[in-house]
mmCIF file of C-alpha atoms in Angstrom:
data_model
loop_
_atom_site.group_PDB
_atom_site.id
_atom_site.type_symbol
_atom_site.label_atom_id
_atom_site.label_comp_id
_atom_site.label_asym_id
_atom_site.label_seq_id
_atom_site.Cartn_x
_atom_site.Cartn_y
_atom_site.Cartn_z
ATOM 1 C CA MET A 1 -0.006 -0.012 -0.002
ATOM 2 C CA THR A 2 1.249 3.451 -0.926
ATOM 3 C CA ALA A 3 2.068 5.533 2.147
ATOM 4 C CA LEU A 4 -0.141 8.620 2.275
ATOM 5 C CA LYS A 5 -0.254 11.738 4.408
ATOM 6 C CA VAL A 6 -3.821 11.824 5.652
ATOM 7 C CA GLY A 7 -5.659 14.458 7.663
ATOM 8 C CA LEU A 8 -8.379 13.109 9.980
ATOM 9 C CA LEU A 9 -11.413 15.349 10.537
ATOM 10 C CA GLY A 10 -13.831 13.839 13.043
ATOM 11 C CA GLY A 11 -17.277 15.085 13.872
ATOM 12 C CA SER A 12 -21.029 14.626 13.855
ATOM 13 C CA PHE A 13 -21.393 16.373 10.453
ATOM 14 C CA ASN A 14 -24.877 17.370 11.513
ATOM 15 C CA PRO A 15 -24.933 18.400 8.725
ATOM 16 C CA ALA A 16 -21.655 18.631 6.806
ATOM 17 C CA HIS A 17 -21.122 22.066 5.200
ATOM 18 C CA ASP A 18 -18.761 24.357 3.324
ATOM 19 C CA GLY A 19 -16.762 25.060 6.478
ATOM 20 C CA HIS A 20 -15.771 21.388 6.738
ATOM 21 C CA ARG A 21 -14.653 21.410 3.111
ATOM 22 C CA TYR A 22 -12.797 24.688 3.541
ATOM 23 C CA ILE A 23 -10.730 23.519 6.530
ATOM 24 C CA SER A 24 -10.009 20.276 4.658
ATOM 25 C CA GLN A 25 -8.790 22.091 1.584
ATOM 26 C CA VAL A 26 -6.646 24.422 3.690
ATOM 27 C CA ALA A 27 -5.132 21.351 5.374
ATOM 28 C CA LEU A 28 -4.471 19.665 2.027
ATOM 29 C CA ARG A 29 -2.696 22.755 0.741
ATOM 30 C CA LEU A 30 -0.738 24.014 3.761
ATOM 31 C CA LEU A 31 0.082 20.644 5.329
ATOM 32 C CA GLY A 32 0.907 18.975 2.012
ATOM 33 C CA LEU A 33 -1.595 16.155 2.613
ATOM 34 C CA ASP A 34 -2.621 13.573 0.047
ATOM 35 C CA GLN A 35 -6.106 13.102 1.445
ATOM 36 C CA VAL A 36 -8.436 14.196 4.238
ATOM 37 C CA TRP A 37 -10.792 11.613 5.752
ATOM 38 C CA TRP A 38 -14.054 12.799 7.296
ATOM 39 C CA LEU A 39 -14.791 10.436 10.155
ATOM 40 C CA VAL A 40 -18.547 10.655 10.620
ATOM 41 C CA SER A 41 -19.219 9.828 14.263
ATOM 42 C CA PRO A 42 -22.126 7.544 15.233
ATOM 43 C CA GLN A 43 -22.621 9.810 18.281
ATOM 44 C CA ASN A 44 -20.185 12.399 19.631
ATOM 45 C CA PRO A 45 -19.763 11.517 23.348
ATOM 46 C CA LEU A 46 -19.662 15.218 24.254
ATOM 47 C CA LYS A 47 -22.868 16.151 22.381
ATOM 48 C CA PRO A 48 -26.489 15.363 23.259
ATOM 49 C CA SER A 49 -28.308 12.941 20.991
ATOM 50 C CA GLY A 50 -31.293 15.271 20.835
ATOM 51 C CA GLY A 51 -31.397 17.092 17.490
ATOM 52 C CA MET A 52 -28.955 14.654 15.935
ATOM 53 C CA ALA A 53 -29.959 13.556 12.462
ATOM 54 C CA GLU A 54 -29.914 9.872 11.530
ATOM 55 C CA TYR A 55 -26.456 8.521 10.785
ATOM 56 C CA ASP A 56 -27.187 7.721 7.119
ATOM 57 C CA ASP A 57 -28.470 11.287 6.611
ATOM 58 C CA ARG A 58 -25.302 12.764 8.097
ATOM 59 C CA LEU A 59 -23.161 10.465 5.982
ATOM 60 C CA ALA A 60 -25.083 11.557 2.893
ATOM 61 C CA SER A 61 -24.652 15.243 3.814
ATOM 62 C CA ALA A 62 -20.906 14.666 4.086
ATOM 63 C CA ARG A 63 -20.751 13.033 0.644
ATOM 64 C CA CYS A 64 -22.721 15.968 -0.749
ATOM 65 C CA ALA A 65 -20.576 18.650 0.904
ATOM 66 C CA ALA A 66 -17.142 17.164 0.171
ATOM 67 C CA ARG A 67 -17.027 17.903 -3.561
ATOM 68 C CA ASP A 68 -13.307 17.144 -3.751
ATOM 69 C CA PRO A 69 -11.863 13.741 -4.740
ATOM 70 C CA ARG A 70 -9.148 14.182 -2.101
ATOM 71 C CA ILE A 71 -11.758 14.266 0.645
ATOM 72 C CA GLN A 72 -12.896 10.756 1.579
ATOM 73 C CA ILE A 73 -16.035 10.119 3.618
ATOM 74 C CA SER A 74 -15.514 7.364 6.199
ATOM 75 C CA ASP A 75 -17.902 5.262 8.278
ATOM 76 C CA PHE A 76 -14.889 3.720 10.056
ATOM 77 C CA GLU A 77 -16.162 4.604 13.534
ATOM 78 C CA LYS A 78 -19.599 3.150 12.785
ATOM 79 C CA LYS A 79 -18.022 -0.135 11.688
ATOM 80 C CA LEU A 80 -15.715 -0.044 14.716
ATOM 81 C CA GLY A 81 -18.771 0.288 16.918
ATOM 82 C CA GLN A 82 -17.536 3.186 19.042
ATOM 83 C CA ALA A 83 -16.961 6.959 18.917
ATOM 84 C CA TYR A 84 -13.882 7.709 21.043
ATOM 85 C CA THR A 85 -11.181 9.415 19.046
ATOM 86 C CA ALA A 86 -8.304 7.724 20.885
ATOM 87 C CA LYS A 87 -9.648 4.289 20.022
ATOM 88 C CA THR A 88 -10.394 5.297 16.447
ATOM 89 C CA ILE A 89 -6.869 6.582 15.863
ATOM 90 C CA ALA A 90 -5.323 3.438 17.402
ATOM 91 C CA ALA A 91 -7.443 1.271 15.095
ATOM 92 C CA LEU A 92 -6.600 3.369 12.028
ATOM 93 C CA LYS A 93 -2.880 3.124 12.737
ATOM 94 C CA THR A 94 -3.261 -0.668 12.991
ATOM 95 C CA HIS A 95 -5.242 -0.908 9.775
ATOM 96 C CA TYR A 96 -3.020 1.490 7.832
ATOM 97 C CA PRO A 97 0.464 1.179 9.328
ATOM 98 C CA ASP A 98 2.191 2.928 6.408
ATOM 99 C CA HIS A 99 0.084 6.098 6.420
ATOM 100 C CA HIS A 100 1.053 9.294 8.248
ATOM 101 C CA PHE A 101 -2.026 10.609 10.050
ATOM 102 C CA VAL A 102 -2.637 14.148 11.305
ATOM 103 C CA TRP A 103 -5.616 14.992 13.518
ATOM 104 C CA LEU A 104 -7.381 18.187 12.389
ATOM 105 C CA MET A 105 -9.309 20.356 14.824
ATOM 106 C CA GLY A 106 -10.494 23.918 15.269
ATOM 107 C CA ALA A 107 -9.230 26.198 18.013
ATOM 108 C CA ASP A 108 -12.556 25.822 19.808
ATOM 109 C CA ASN A 109 -11.925 22.066 20.115
ATOM 110 C CA LEU A 110 -8.453 22.658 21.511
ATOM 111 C CA ILE A 111 -10.077 24.529 24.413
ATOM 112 C CA GLN A 112 -12.205 21.513 25.379
ATOM 113 C CA PHE A 113 -9.602 18.945 24.352
ATOM 114 C CA PRO A 114 -8.760 18.022 27.984
ATOM 115 C CA SER A 115 -12.351 16.811 28.427
ATOM 116 C CA TRP A 116 -11.908 14.266 25.631
ATOM 117 C CA HIS A 117 -11.481 10.587 26.515
ATOM 118 C CA GLN A 118 -7.741 9.840 26.768
ATOM 119 C CA TRP A 119 -6.837 13.169 25.157
ATOM 120 C CA GLU A 120 -3.184 12.867 26.166
ATOM 121 C CA LYS A 121 -3.032 9.482 24.428
ATOM 122 C CA ILE A 122 -4.282 11.189 21.269
ATOM 123 C CA MET A 123 -1.421 13.657 21.503
ATOM 124 C CA GLN A 124 1.034 10.792 21.895
ATOM 125 C CA MET A 125 -0.285 8.915 18.861
ATOM 126 C CA VAL A 126 -0.511 11.476 16.051
ATOM 127 C CA PRO A 127 0.520 15.031 15.173
ATOM 128 C CA VAL A 128 -2.285 17.568 15.596
ATOM 129 C CA ALA A 129 -3.094 20.617 13.432
ATOM 130 C CA VAL A 130 -5.160 23.294 15.174
ATOM 131 C CA PHE A 131 -6.964 25.743 12.893
ATOM 132 C CA ASN A 132 -7.670 29.342 13.769
ATOM 133 C CA ARG A 133 -11.309 30.184 14.579
ATOM 134 C CA PRO A 134 -12.030 33.831 15.341
ATOM 135 C CA GLY A 135 -13.093 34.289 18.937
ATOM 136 C CA TYR A 136 -11.403 31.183 20.224
ATOM 137 C CA THR A 137 -7.735 31.523 19.321
ATOM 138 C CA TYR A 138 -6.359 33.319 22.386
ATOM 139 C CA GLN A 139 -8.231 31.107 24.814
ATOM 140 C CA ALA A 140 -7.103 27.989 22.933
ATOM 141 C CA LEU A 141 -3.432 28.965 22.805
ATOM 142 C CA GLY A 142 -3.509 29.884 26.476
ATOM 143 C CA GLY A 143 -5.398 26.796 27.552
ATOM 144 C CA GLN A 144 -4.474 23.607 29.330
ATOM 145 C CA ALA A 145 -3.668 21.469 26.265
ATOM 146 C CA ALA A 146 -1.540 24.118 24.575
ATOM 147 C CA TYR A 147 0.327 24.826 27.795
ATOM 148 C CA LYS A 148 1.000 21.192 28.627
ATOM 149 C CA TYR A 149 2.350 20.487 25.157
ATOM 150 C CA ARG A 150 3.998 23.884 24.578
ATOM 151 C CA ALA A 151 7.395 22.248 24.054
ATOM 152 C CA SER A 152 5.918 20.057 21.322
ATOM 153 C CA ARG A 153 4.528 22.916 19.245
ATOM 154 C CA LEU A 154 5.960 23.293 15.757
ATOM 155 C CA THR A 155 6.290 26.953 14.731
ATOM 156 C CA GLY A 156 8.012 29.187 12.205
ATOM 157 C CA ARG A 157 11.258 28.899 14.149
ATOM 158 C CA HIS A 158 11.505 25.381 12.718
ATOM 159 C CA GLY A 159 11.598 26.801 9.152
ATOM 160 C CA THR A 160 9.200 28.339 6.658
ATOM 161 C CA ARG A 161 7.836 24.916 5.609
ATOM 162 C CA PHE A 162 7.123 23.730 9.159
ATOM 163 C CA LEU A 163 3.466 23.016 8.416
ATOM 164 C CA ARG A 164 4.366 20.664 5.588
ATOM 165 C CA GLN A 165 6.626 18.741 7.963
ATOM 166 C CA LEU A 166 3.919 18.131 10.516
ATOM 167 C CA ALA A 167 2.485 14.907 9.099
ATOM 168 C CA THR A 168 5.784 13.086 9.254
ATOM 169 C CA LYS A 169 6.927 14.347 12.657
ATOM 170 C CA PRO A 170 6.794 11.924 15.580
ATOM 171 C CA ALA A 171 4.111 12.624 18.153
ATOM 172 C CA PRO A 172 3.677 14.512 20.356
ATOM 173 C CA CYS A 173 3.784 17.362 17.889
ATOM 174 C CA TRP A 174 1.291 20.019 17.013
ATOM 175 C CA ALA A 175 1.001 23.244 15.049
ATOM 176 C CA PHE A 176 -1.339 26.197 14.901
ATOM 177 C CA VAL A 177 -2.600 27.045 11.428
ATOM 178 C CA ALA A 178 -3.200 30.807 11.463
ATOM 179 C CA GLU A 179 -5.223 30.995 8.242
ATOM 180 C CA THR A 180 -8.717 32.005 9.231
ATOM 181 C CA THR A 181 -11.283 29.301 8.650
ATOM 182 C CA HIS A 182 -14.790 29.516 7.243
ATOM 183 C CA LYS A 183 -17.281 30.943 9.758
ATOM 184 C CA LEU A 184 -20.248 28.771 8.703
ATOM 185 C CA SER A 185 -21.231 26.325 11.451
ATOM 186 C CA SER A 186 -23.430 23.238 11.462
ATOM 187 C CA THR A 187 -25.854 25.065 13.744
ATOM 188 C CA THR A 188 -26.178 27.932 11.279
ATOM 189 C CA LEU A 189 -26.719 25.547 8.440
ATOM 190 C CA ARG A 190 -29.349 23.501 10.352
ATOM 191 C CA ASN A 191 -31.280 26.709 11.017
ATOM 192 C CA PHE A 192 -31.064 27.656 7.317
ATOM 193 C CA ARG A 193 -32.025 24.121 6.236
ATOM 194 C CA ASP A 194 -35.043 24.085 8.576
ATOM 195 C CA ASN A 195 -36.299 27.324 7.006
ATOM 196 C CA ALA A 196 -35.310 26.784 3.373
ATOM 197 C CA GLY A 197 -34.786 23.080 2.784
ATOM 198 C CA ASN A 198 -31.593 21.064 2.242
ATOM 199 C CA ALA A 199 -29.480 22.276 -0.667
ATOM 200 C CA CYS A 200 -28.058 18.780 -1.094
ATOM 201 C CA SER A 201 -31.404 17.159 -1.707
#
């Protein structure tokens, strides 16, 4: 199997939207990735099940929103029968031992990262790329996770191409991607969909 550099974007995708595609395409370009896999979660452990669309509908919305052959939609977690990121990454590394994985997250997720199941294990397994989200950046970079792993942060002092080196760096290693991400959220899109119908249908 050809070794690929793969970004992992996990989430409920309730529904998937242009913001997910935007952050994926930024990751492909700036991190020099070959693919980004959207890991559609059966049920995010940190989110209530109320208001959550059926899994097949969320999977379909992801396939509709991706619109890029480099973005692959995955039901890996559903087949695995669980939704904890640490276990998912461990299983992916076993199934695809030649690939270089990078976990992709927004700055808002870095803030709550310490509440994730075995979050430190995640940091020890794969490099992490944290994407700027206006309104969250300062809190994220001053938060518990960023502080604990401050010595593992890859920055411009490591060279102008430091982001493209991230995928092949041994964990723990993380970088902040300053390029501003799309402001559209799943909540905004759900509200629009409820009033105007689903653009993917």
